[in-house]
Structure formats: structure tokens, C-alpha cells
PDB file of C-alpha atoms in Angstrom:
ATOM      1  CA  UNK A 144      64.960  22.982  45.582  1.00 61.00           C
ATOM      2  CA  UNK A 145      66.184  22.251  49.351  1.00 70.00           C
ATOM      3  CA  UNK A 146      63.509  20.209  51.456  1.00 78.00           C
ATOM      4  CA  UNK A 147      63.274  21.991  54.422  1.00 85.00           C
ATOM      5  CA  UNK A 148      61.833  18.555  56.211  1.00 85.00           C
ATOM      6  CA  UNK A 149      65.827  17.815  55.327  1.00 84.00           C
ATOM      7  CA  UNK A 150      67.666  19.836  57.205  1.00 88.00           C
ATOM      8  CA  UNK A 151      65.532  20.162  60.064  1.00 88.00           C
ATOM      9  CA  UNK A 152      65.813  15.901  60.606  1.00 84.00           C
ATOM     10  CA  UNK A 153      69.109  17.099  59.719  1.00 87.00           C
ATOM     11  CA  UNK A 154      70.085  18.738  62.975  1.00 90.00           C
ATOM     12  CA  UNK A 155      67.971  17.423  64.089  1.00 88.00           C
ATOM     13  CA  UNK A 156      69.420  14.830  64.469  1.00 86.00           C
ATOM     14  CA  UNK A 157      73.585  15.845  64.504  1.00 89.00           C
ATOM     15  CA  UNK A 158      72.481  17.705  67.440  1.00 86.00           C
ATOM     16  CA  UNK A 159      70.993  15.162  68.992  1.00 81.00           C
ATOM     17  CA  UNK A 160      73.588  12.839  68.154  1.00 84.00           C
ATOM     18  CA  UNK A 161      76.856  15.664  69.287  1.00 87.00           C
ATOM     19  CA  UNK A 162      74.621  16.051  72.839  1.00 81.00           C
ATOM     20  CA  UNK A 163      76.031  19.960  73.347  1.00 86.00           C
ATOM     21  CA  UNK A 164      74.270  19.817  76.940  1.00 78.00           C
ATOM     22  CA  UNK A 165      75.711  17.023  78.113  1.00 76.00           C
ATOM     23  CA  UNK A 166      79.253  17.053  76.260  1.00 85.00           C
ATOM     24  CA  UNK A 167      79.626  20.432  78.297  1.00 83.00           C
ATOM     25  CA  UNK A 168      80.432  18.733  81.329  1.00 82.00           C
ATOM     26  CA  UNK A 169      82.390  16.945  80.188  1.00 85.00           C
ATOM     27  CA  UNK A 170      84.791  19.434  78.568  1.00 89.00           C
ATOM     28  CA  UNK A 171      84.809  21.430  82.377  1.00 85.00           C
ATOM     29  CA  UNK A 172      86.472  17.640  83.098  1.00 82.00           C
ATOM     30  CA  UNK A 173      88.640  17.481  80.538  1.00 85.00           C
ATOM     31  CA  UNK A 174      90.139  20.373  80.993  1.00 85.00           C
ATOM     32  CA  UNK A 175      90.649  21.477  85.062  1.00 79.00           C
ATOM     33  CA  UNK A 176      93.149  23.501  85.249  1.00 79.00           C
ATOM     34  CA  UNK A 177      92.681  25.223  82.145  1.00 84.00           C
ATOM     35  CA  UNK A 178      92.329  29.518  81.841  1.00 85.00           C
ATOM     36  CA  UNK A 179      89.108  30.931  80.112  1.00 86.00           C
ATOM     37  CA  UNK A 180      91.244  32.226  77.119  1.00 89.00           C
ATOM     38  CA  UNK A 181      93.030  28.751  77.231  1.00 89.00           C
ATOM     39  CA  UNK A 182      89.367  26.574  77.104  1.00 89.00           C
ATOM     40  CA  UNK A 183      87.889  28.932  74.265  1.00 92.00           C
ATOM     41  CA  UNK A 184      91.416  28.040  72.670  1.00 93.00           C
ATOM     42  CA  UNK A 185      90.756  24.125  72.999  1.00 93.00           C
ATOM     43  CA  UNK A 186      86.472  24.293  72.100  1.00 95.00           C
ATOM     44  CA  UNK A 187      87.242  26.087  68.843  1.00 96.00           C
ATOM     45  CA  UNK A 188      90.055  24.054  68.112  1.00 95.00           C
ATOM     46  CA  UNK A 189      88.025  21.221  69.104  1.00 95.00           C
ATOM     47  CA  UNK A 190      85.214  22.748  67.215  1.00 97.00           C
ATOM     48  CA  UNK A 191      86.992  23.334  63.586  1.00 97.00           C
ATOM     49  CA  UNK A 192      88.372  19.802  64.091  1.00 96.00           C
ATOM     50  CA  UNK A 193      85.081  17.655  63.721  1.00 96.00           C
ATOM     51  CA  UNK A 194      83.814  20.149  61.618  1.00 97.00           C
ATOM     52  CA  UNK A 195      86.487  19.090  58.951  1.00 95.00           C
ATOM     53  CA  UNK A 196      86.576  15.446  60.124  1.00 93.00           C
ATOM     54  CA  UNK A 197      82.065  15.062  59.287  1.00 94.00           C
ATOM     55  CA  UNK A 198      82.202  17.442  56.461  1.00 93.00           C
ATOM     56  CA  UNK A 199      84.945  14.611  54.572  1.00 88.00           C
ATOM     57  CA  UNK A 200      82.459  12.078  55.516  1.00 86.00           C
ATOM     58  CA  UNK A 201      79.964  14.147  54.643  1.00 88.00           C
ATOM     59  CA  UNK A 202      81.241  14.456  51.411  1.00 83.00           C
ATOM     60  CA  UNK A 203      80.962  10.927  50.158  1.00 73.00           C
ATOM     61  CA  UNK A 204      79.573   9.499  52.466  1.00 62.00           C
ATOM     62  CA  UNK A 205      79.839   5.949  53.735  1.00 59.00           C
ATOM     63  CA  UNK A 206      82.525   5.537  50.504  1.00 66.00           C
ATOM     64  CA  UNK A 207      85.179   6.970  52.560  1.00 67.00           C
ATOM     65  CA  UNK A 208      85.116   4.016  55.008  1.00 67.00           C
ATOM     66  CA  UNK A 209      84.736   1.507  52.145  1.00 72.00           C
ATOM     67  CA  UNK A 210      87.440   2.997  50.168  1.00 78.00           C
ATOM     68  CA  UNK A 211      89.774   2.593  53.224  1.00 76.00           C
ATOM     69  CA  UNK A 212      87.836  -1.224  54.326  1.00 81.00           C
ATOM     70  CA  UNK A 213      86.634   0.479  57.593  1.00 76.00           C
ATOM     71  CA  UNK A 214      83.062   0.013  58.751  1.00 77.00           C
ATOM     72  CA  UNK A 215      81.262   0.956  61.714  1.00 71.00           C
ATOM     73  CA  UNK A 216      81.664  -1.444  63.369  1.00 78.00           C
ATOM     74  CA  UNK A 217      85.208  -0.901  63.701  1.00 80.00           C
ATOM     75  CA  UNK A 218      85.450   2.879  64.310  1.00 71.00           C
ATOM     76  CA  UNK A 219      82.834   2.171  67.011  1.00 74.00           C
ATOM     77  CA  UNK A 220      85.331  -0.036  68.632  1.00 83.00           C
ATOM     78  CA  UNK A 221      88.354   1.366  67.925  1.00 79.00           C
ATOM     79  CA  UNK A 222      86.674   5.437  69.543  1.00 73.00           C
ATOM     80  CA  UNK A 223      85.396   3.223  72.532  1.00 79.00           C
ATOM     81  CA  UNK A 224      88.448   2.585  73.425  1.00 85.00           C
ATOM     82  CA  UNK A 225      90.296   5.408  73.131  1.00 76.00           C
ATOM     83  CA  UNK A 226      87.506   6.772  74.939  1.00 75.00           C
ATOM     84  CA  UNK A 227      88.443   4.164  78.386  1.00 84.00           C
ATOM     85  CA  UNK A 228      91.992   5.195  78.409  1.00 82.00           C
ATOM     86  CA  UNK A 229      90.789   8.981  78.861  1.00 74.00           C
ATOM     87  CA  UNK A 230      88.175   7.879  81.513  1.00 80.00           C
ATOM     88  CA  UNK A 231      91.142   5.743  83.609  1.00 84.00           C
ATOM     89  CA  UNK A 232      93.025   9.231  83.121  1.00 79.00           C
ATOM     90  CA  UNK A 233      90.187  11.151  84.495  1.00 75.00           C
ATOM     91  CA  UNK A 234      88.821   8.892  87.842  1.00 81.00           C
ATOM     92  CA  UNK A 235      93.105   7.781  88.847  1.00 81.00           C
ATOM     93  CA  UNK A 236      94.093  11.591  88.477  1.00 69.00           C
ATOM     94  CA  UNK A 237      97.011   9.998  86.452  1.00 65.00           C
ATOM     95  CA  UNK A 238      96.078  14.076  84.082  1.00 52.00           C
ATOM     96  CA  UNK A 239      96.707  15.824  87.293  1.00 50.00           C
ATOM     97  CA  UNK A 240     100.017  13.717  87.934  1.00 53.00           C
ATOM     98  CA  UNK A 241     101.367  14.370  84.187  1.00 47.00           C
ATOM     99  CA  UNK A 242     100.340  17.946  83.969  1.00 42.00           C
ATOM    100  CA  UNK A 243     102.244  19.114  87.488  1.00 42.00           C
ATOM    101  CA  UNK A 244     105.494  17.638  86.188  1.00 46.00           C
ATOM    102  CA  UNK A 245     105.107  19.846  82.817  1.00 38.00           C
ATOM    103  CA  UNK A 246     106.199  23.490  82.190  1.00 33.00           C
ATOM    104  CA  UNK A 247     103.802  26.187  81.445  1.00 41.00           C
ATOM    105  CA  UNK A 248     104.807  25.895  78.208  1.00 39.00           C
ATOM    106  CA  UNK A 249     104.117  22.599  77.739  1.00 40.00           C
ATOM    107  CA  UNK A 250     100.352  22.227  79.093  1.00 48.00           C
ATOM    108  CA  UNK A 251      99.605  26.726  77.147  1.00 53.00           C
ATOM    109  CA  UNK A 252     100.844  24.622  73.371  1.00 61.00           C
ATOM    110  CA  UNK A 253     101.605  20.812  73.751  1.00 70.00           C
ATOM    111  CA  UNK A 254      97.861  19.626  75.992  1.00 71.00           C
ATOM    112  CA  UNK A 255      95.992  22.585  74.555  1.00 75.00           C
ATOM    113  CA  UNK A 256      96.423  21.002  71.181  1.00 79.00           C
ATOM    114  CA  UNK A 257      96.255  17.442  71.609  1.00 86.00           C
ATOM    115  CA  UNK A 258      93.085  18.233  73.937  1.00 89.00           C
ATOM    116  CA  UNK A 259      91.624  19.095  71.311  1.00 90.00           C
ATOM    117  CA  UNK A 260      92.394  17.325  68.356  1.00 91.00           C
ATOM    118  CA  UNK A 261      91.961  14.479  71.522  1.00 86.00           C
ATOM    119  CA  UNK A 262      89.974  13.014  72.856  1.00 85.00           C
ATOM    120  CA  UNK A 263      87.644  16.340  72.634  1.00 90.00           C
ATOM    121  CA  UNK A 264      87.357  16.230  68.487  1.00 92.00           C
ATOM    122  CA  UNK A 265      87.905  13.056  67.712  1.00 88.00           C
ATOM    123  CA  UNK A 266      85.935  10.233  69.661  1.00 83.00           C
ATOM    124  CA  UNK A 267      84.006  13.079  71.470  1.00 88.00           C
ATOM    125  CA  UNK A 268      82.500  15.512  68.950  1.00 92.00           C
ATOM    126  CA  UNK A 269      83.278  14.095  66.158  1.00 92.00           C
ATOM    127  CA  UNK A 270      82.578  10.527  67.576  1.00 83.00           C
ATOM    128  CA  UNK A 271      80.611   7.168  65.802  1.00 78.00           C
ATOM    129  CA  UNK A 272      77.946   8.450  67.164  1.00 77.00           C
ATOM    130  CA  UNK A 273      77.931  11.854  65.186  1.00 86.00           C
ATOM    131  CA  UNK A 274      79.823  10.170  62.126  1.00 85.00           C
ATOM    132  CA  UNK A 275      77.418   7.199  61.476  1.00 79.00           C
ATOM    133  CA  UNK A 276      74.546  10.062  61.749  1.00 83.00           C
ATOM    134  CA  UNK A 277      76.342  11.839  59.026  1.00 87.00           C
ATOM    135  CA  UNK A 278      77.458   9.262  56.823  1.00 81.00           C
ATOM    136  CA  UNK A 279      73.220   7.961  57.090  1.00 74.00           C
ATOM    137  CA  UNK A 280      71.930  12.513  56.694  1.00 81.00           C
ATOM    138  CA  UNK A 281      74.743  12.481  53.329  1.00 81.00           C
ATOM    139  CA  UNK A 282      71.731   9.610  52.004  1.00 73.00           C
ATOM    140  CA  UNK A 283      68.981  11.780  51.696  1.00 76.00           C
ATOM    141  CA  UNK A 284      71.369  15.321  49.974  1.00 81.00           C
ATOM    142  CA  UNK A 285      72.849  13.546  46.238  1.00 77.00           C
ATOM    143  CA  UNK A 286      73.103  17.003  44.625  1.00 81.00           C
ATOM    144  CA  UNK A 287      75.904  19.294  44.999  1.00 81.00           C
ATOM    145  CA  UNK A 288      73.247  22.430  46.163  1.00 85.00           C
ATOM    146  CA  UNK A 289      71.903  19.758  48.257  1.00 85.00           C
ATOM    147  CA  UNK A 290      75.636  17.913  50.144  1.00 87.00           C
ATOM    148  CA  UNK A 291      76.141  22.213  50.842  1.00 90.00           C
ATOM    149  CA  UNK A 292      73.055  23.261  52.521  1.00 91.00           C
ATOM    150  CA  UNK A 293      74.476  19.602  55.351  1.00 91.00           C
ATOM    151  CA  UNK A 294      78.138  20.647  55.095  1.00 94.00           C
ATOM    152  CA  UNK A 295      75.535  24.212  55.878  1.00 94.00           C
ATOM    153  CA  UNK A 296      74.251  22.069  58.659  1.00 94.00           C
ATOM    154  CA  UNK A 297      77.181  20.402  60.250  1.00 96.00           C
ATOM    155  CA  UNK A 298      79.133  24.165  61.103  1.00 97.00           C
ATOM    156  CA  UNK A 299      75.459  25.040  62.330  1.00 96.00           C
ATOM    157  CA  UNK A 300      75.585  22.944  64.742  1.00 95.00           C
ATOM    158  CA  UNK A 301      79.198  22.771  65.697  1.00 97.00           C
ATOM    159  CA  UNK A 302      78.458  26.453  66.667  1.00 97.00           C
ATOM    160  CA  UNK A 303      76.223  25.846  68.812  1.00 94.00           C
ATOM    161  CA  UNK A 304      78.309  23.479  70.229  1.00 94.00           C
ATOM    162  CA  UNK A 305      81.427  26.122  70.031  1.00 96.00           C
ATOM    163  CA  UNK A 306      78.870  28.245  72.961  1.00 93.00           C
ATOM    164  CA  UNK A 307      77.937  25.787  75.181  1.00 90.00           C
ATOM    165  CA  UNK A 308      81.492  24.634  76.346  1.00 93.00           C
ATOM    166  CA  UNK A 309      82.037  28.401  76.278  1.00 91.00           C
ATOM    167  CA  UNK A 310      79.820  28.989  78.577  1.00 86.00           C
ATOM    168  CA  UNK A 311      80.746  25.716  80.570  1.00 83.00           C
ATOM    169  CA  UNK A 312      84.094  27.158  81.464  1.00 70.00           C
ATOM    170  CA  UNK A 313      81.986  29.941  84.087  1.00 72.00           C
ATOM    171  CA  UNK A 314      80.910  27.571  85.644  1.00 67.00           C
ATOM    172  CA  UNK A 315      83.981  25.937  86.896  1.00 62.00           C
ATOM    173  CA  UNK A 316      84.865  28.714  89.445  1.00 68.00           C
ATOM    174  CA  UNK A 317      81.739  27.877  91.339  1.00 71.00           C
ATOM    175  CA  UNK A 318      83.343  24.270  91.808  1.00 65.00           C
ATOM    176  CA  UNK A 319      85.837  25.138  93.628  1.00 70.00           C
ATOM    177  CA  UNK A 320      88.869  22.881  94.366  1.00 70.00           C
ATOM    178  CA  UNK A 321      87.261  19.756  96.472  1.00 79.00           C
ATOM    179  CA  UNK A 322      84.186  20.435  93.088  1.00 76.00           C
ATOM    180  CA  UNK A 323      86.779  19.713  89.883  1.00 68.00           C
ATOM    181  CA  UNK A 324      87.841  16.514  91.753  1.00 76.00           C
ATOM    182  CA  UNK A 325      84.497  15.066  92.262  1.00 81.00           C
ATOM    183  CA  UNK A 326      83.608  16.231  88.707  1.00 73.00           C
ATOM    184  CA  UNK A 327      86.480  14.956  87.231  1.00 74.00           C
ATOM    185  CA  UNK A 328      86.207  11.327  88.560  1.00 83.00           C
ATOM    186  CA  UNK A 329      82.510  11.441  88.578  1.00 83.00           C
ATOM    187  CA  UNK A 330      82.719  12.256  84.592  1.00 75.00           C
ATOM    188  CA  UNK A 331      85.896  10.059  84.184  1.00 79.00           C
ATOM    189  CA  UNK A 332      83.404   7.055  85.270  1.00 85.00           C
ATOM    190  CA  UNK A 333      80.033   8.160  82.774  1.00 81.00           C
ATOM    191  CA  UNK A 334      82.745   7.805  79.772  1.00 76.00           C
ATOM    192  CA  UNK A 335      84.107   4.657  81.017  1.00 85.00           C
ATOM    193  CA  UNK A 336      79.733   3.626  80.077  1.00 85.00           C
ATOM    194  CA  UNK A 337      79.487   5.308  77.068  1.00 79.00           C
ATOM    195  CA  UNK A 338      83.171   3.718  76.064  1.00 82.00           C
ATOM    196  CA  UNK A 339      81.785   0.619  77.271  1.00 87.00           C
ATOM    197  CA  UNK A 340      78.100   1.248  74.977  1.00 82.00           C
ATOM    198  CA  UNK A 341      80.761   2.122  72.003  1.00 78.00           C
ATOM    199  CA  UNK A 342      82.495  -1.185  72.519  1.00 86.00           C
ATOM    200  CA  UNK A 343      79.334  -3.184  73.080  1.00 88.00           C
ATOM    201  CA  UNK A 344      77.922  -1.031  69.487  1.00 82.00           C
ATOM    202  CA  UNK A 345      80.548  -2.099  67.836  1.00 81.00           C
ATOM    203  CA  UNK A 346      80.867  -5.541  68.705  1.00 89.00           C
ATOM    204  CA  UNK A 347      77.049  -6.034  67.507  1.00 88.00           C
ATOM    205  CA  UNK A 348      77.587  -4.270  63.828  1.00 80.00           C
ATOM    206  CA  UNK A 349      80.620  -6.159  63.609  1.00 79.00           C
ATOM    207  CA  UNK A 350      78.525  -9.717  64.383  1.00 82.00           C
ATOM    208  CA  UNK A 351      75.754  -8.256  62.170  1.00 78.00           C
ATOM    209  CA  UNK A 352      77.900  -7.376  59.155  1.00 59.00           C
TER     210      UNK A 352
END
């Protein structure tokens, strides 16, 4: 029998960790200049990739990282450093300069696919926090049926996230060029702070272990 309380706890934990309302404006900053279909494609691909990543960690749990000899602390540090690089580009508009030098085809194919994988799917959605929460939650779902339910919980959370990203796209039409520039820089600073926090948590975890 499935424990309803555990399922509710798992949904709450993953939703809070993934943070759809907080991720939606960051998604806007990362996809500046894209059309609605392009943003929908990025959101869909990012959520699907993130689901696959979290599902891999949900099935065997902490055994995945242990098998690779990787600690959660090290994963936090790596994710934080990568995220800080993206934040740097957002603050100083390096991403916009690079997009101006690329063709429309390159933006439509390579750029969209790359953004969906990094940094959207990893580390923003399936980041150290979400992976840690998934691994910890999987300990309460030992049987095959319970693990299947956990996979369903992850899918539900990512569907909610996808819908929030689609809604967030509509906000962009009200911002204008100046609003987008301000939003991109502001979110870049927030991302930088989040990246530093990832690194700090990772260092603490590494030394604690």
C-alpha cells in the first residue's frame, strides 16, 4: 500500500526544491529574444531532460553518485561554478553579443538545444538541491511500486514547472526592451548569489564528510 503522507511529503519537497515560481522569471532572462514556440520548446526539452536525470537518481538513490565516487558536496560545487558563469554572461550581456553574431538557424537549433540542457535542465531544474531531495526521498520508497509512485511524483512536479514556464513567457510582452535588459541583469545578480550559495554549501558538505 502506498503511504499518502509520504507521497504528499515527496511532492511538497520536490516542488519547494525545484521552485517553479522562482525559476519562471529566471527562465525569461535566459531566453531573451526567443519567440513563444522557441521558449515552449526550450521549456519542454528542459523539463524532459530534467525528468530523466531525476528519475535516474530516484531509482537507485545515492548509489549512483557513490558508484561514480562523487559526493553531493562536489556536485554542489561544480553546479555552482557553472551557474556563476551563466550569471556573469547575463550581467554583462555576453549572451546577447554572442547571439548577434550567430545566424537565425544557429539560434533556432543549437542555441535552443543548448539552453534546454544547460543551464535549464542542469543545474537550474535538476540541480544539486533537486537531486539531493530526490535521493533522500527515495529512501522512503523502498519497493518497486513505491519507486514507480516516486517517478510519478517527479513527473507531476515537472509538469507543474513546465506550465509555469509557459505562463512566464507571456510576461515578456509587457516588459519591452528596457524591461528585459533590467530583468536580465537583475536575475544575473540573483543567479550569481545562488551560484555562490551552491559552492558554499558544497564546501561545507565536503568538509563535513
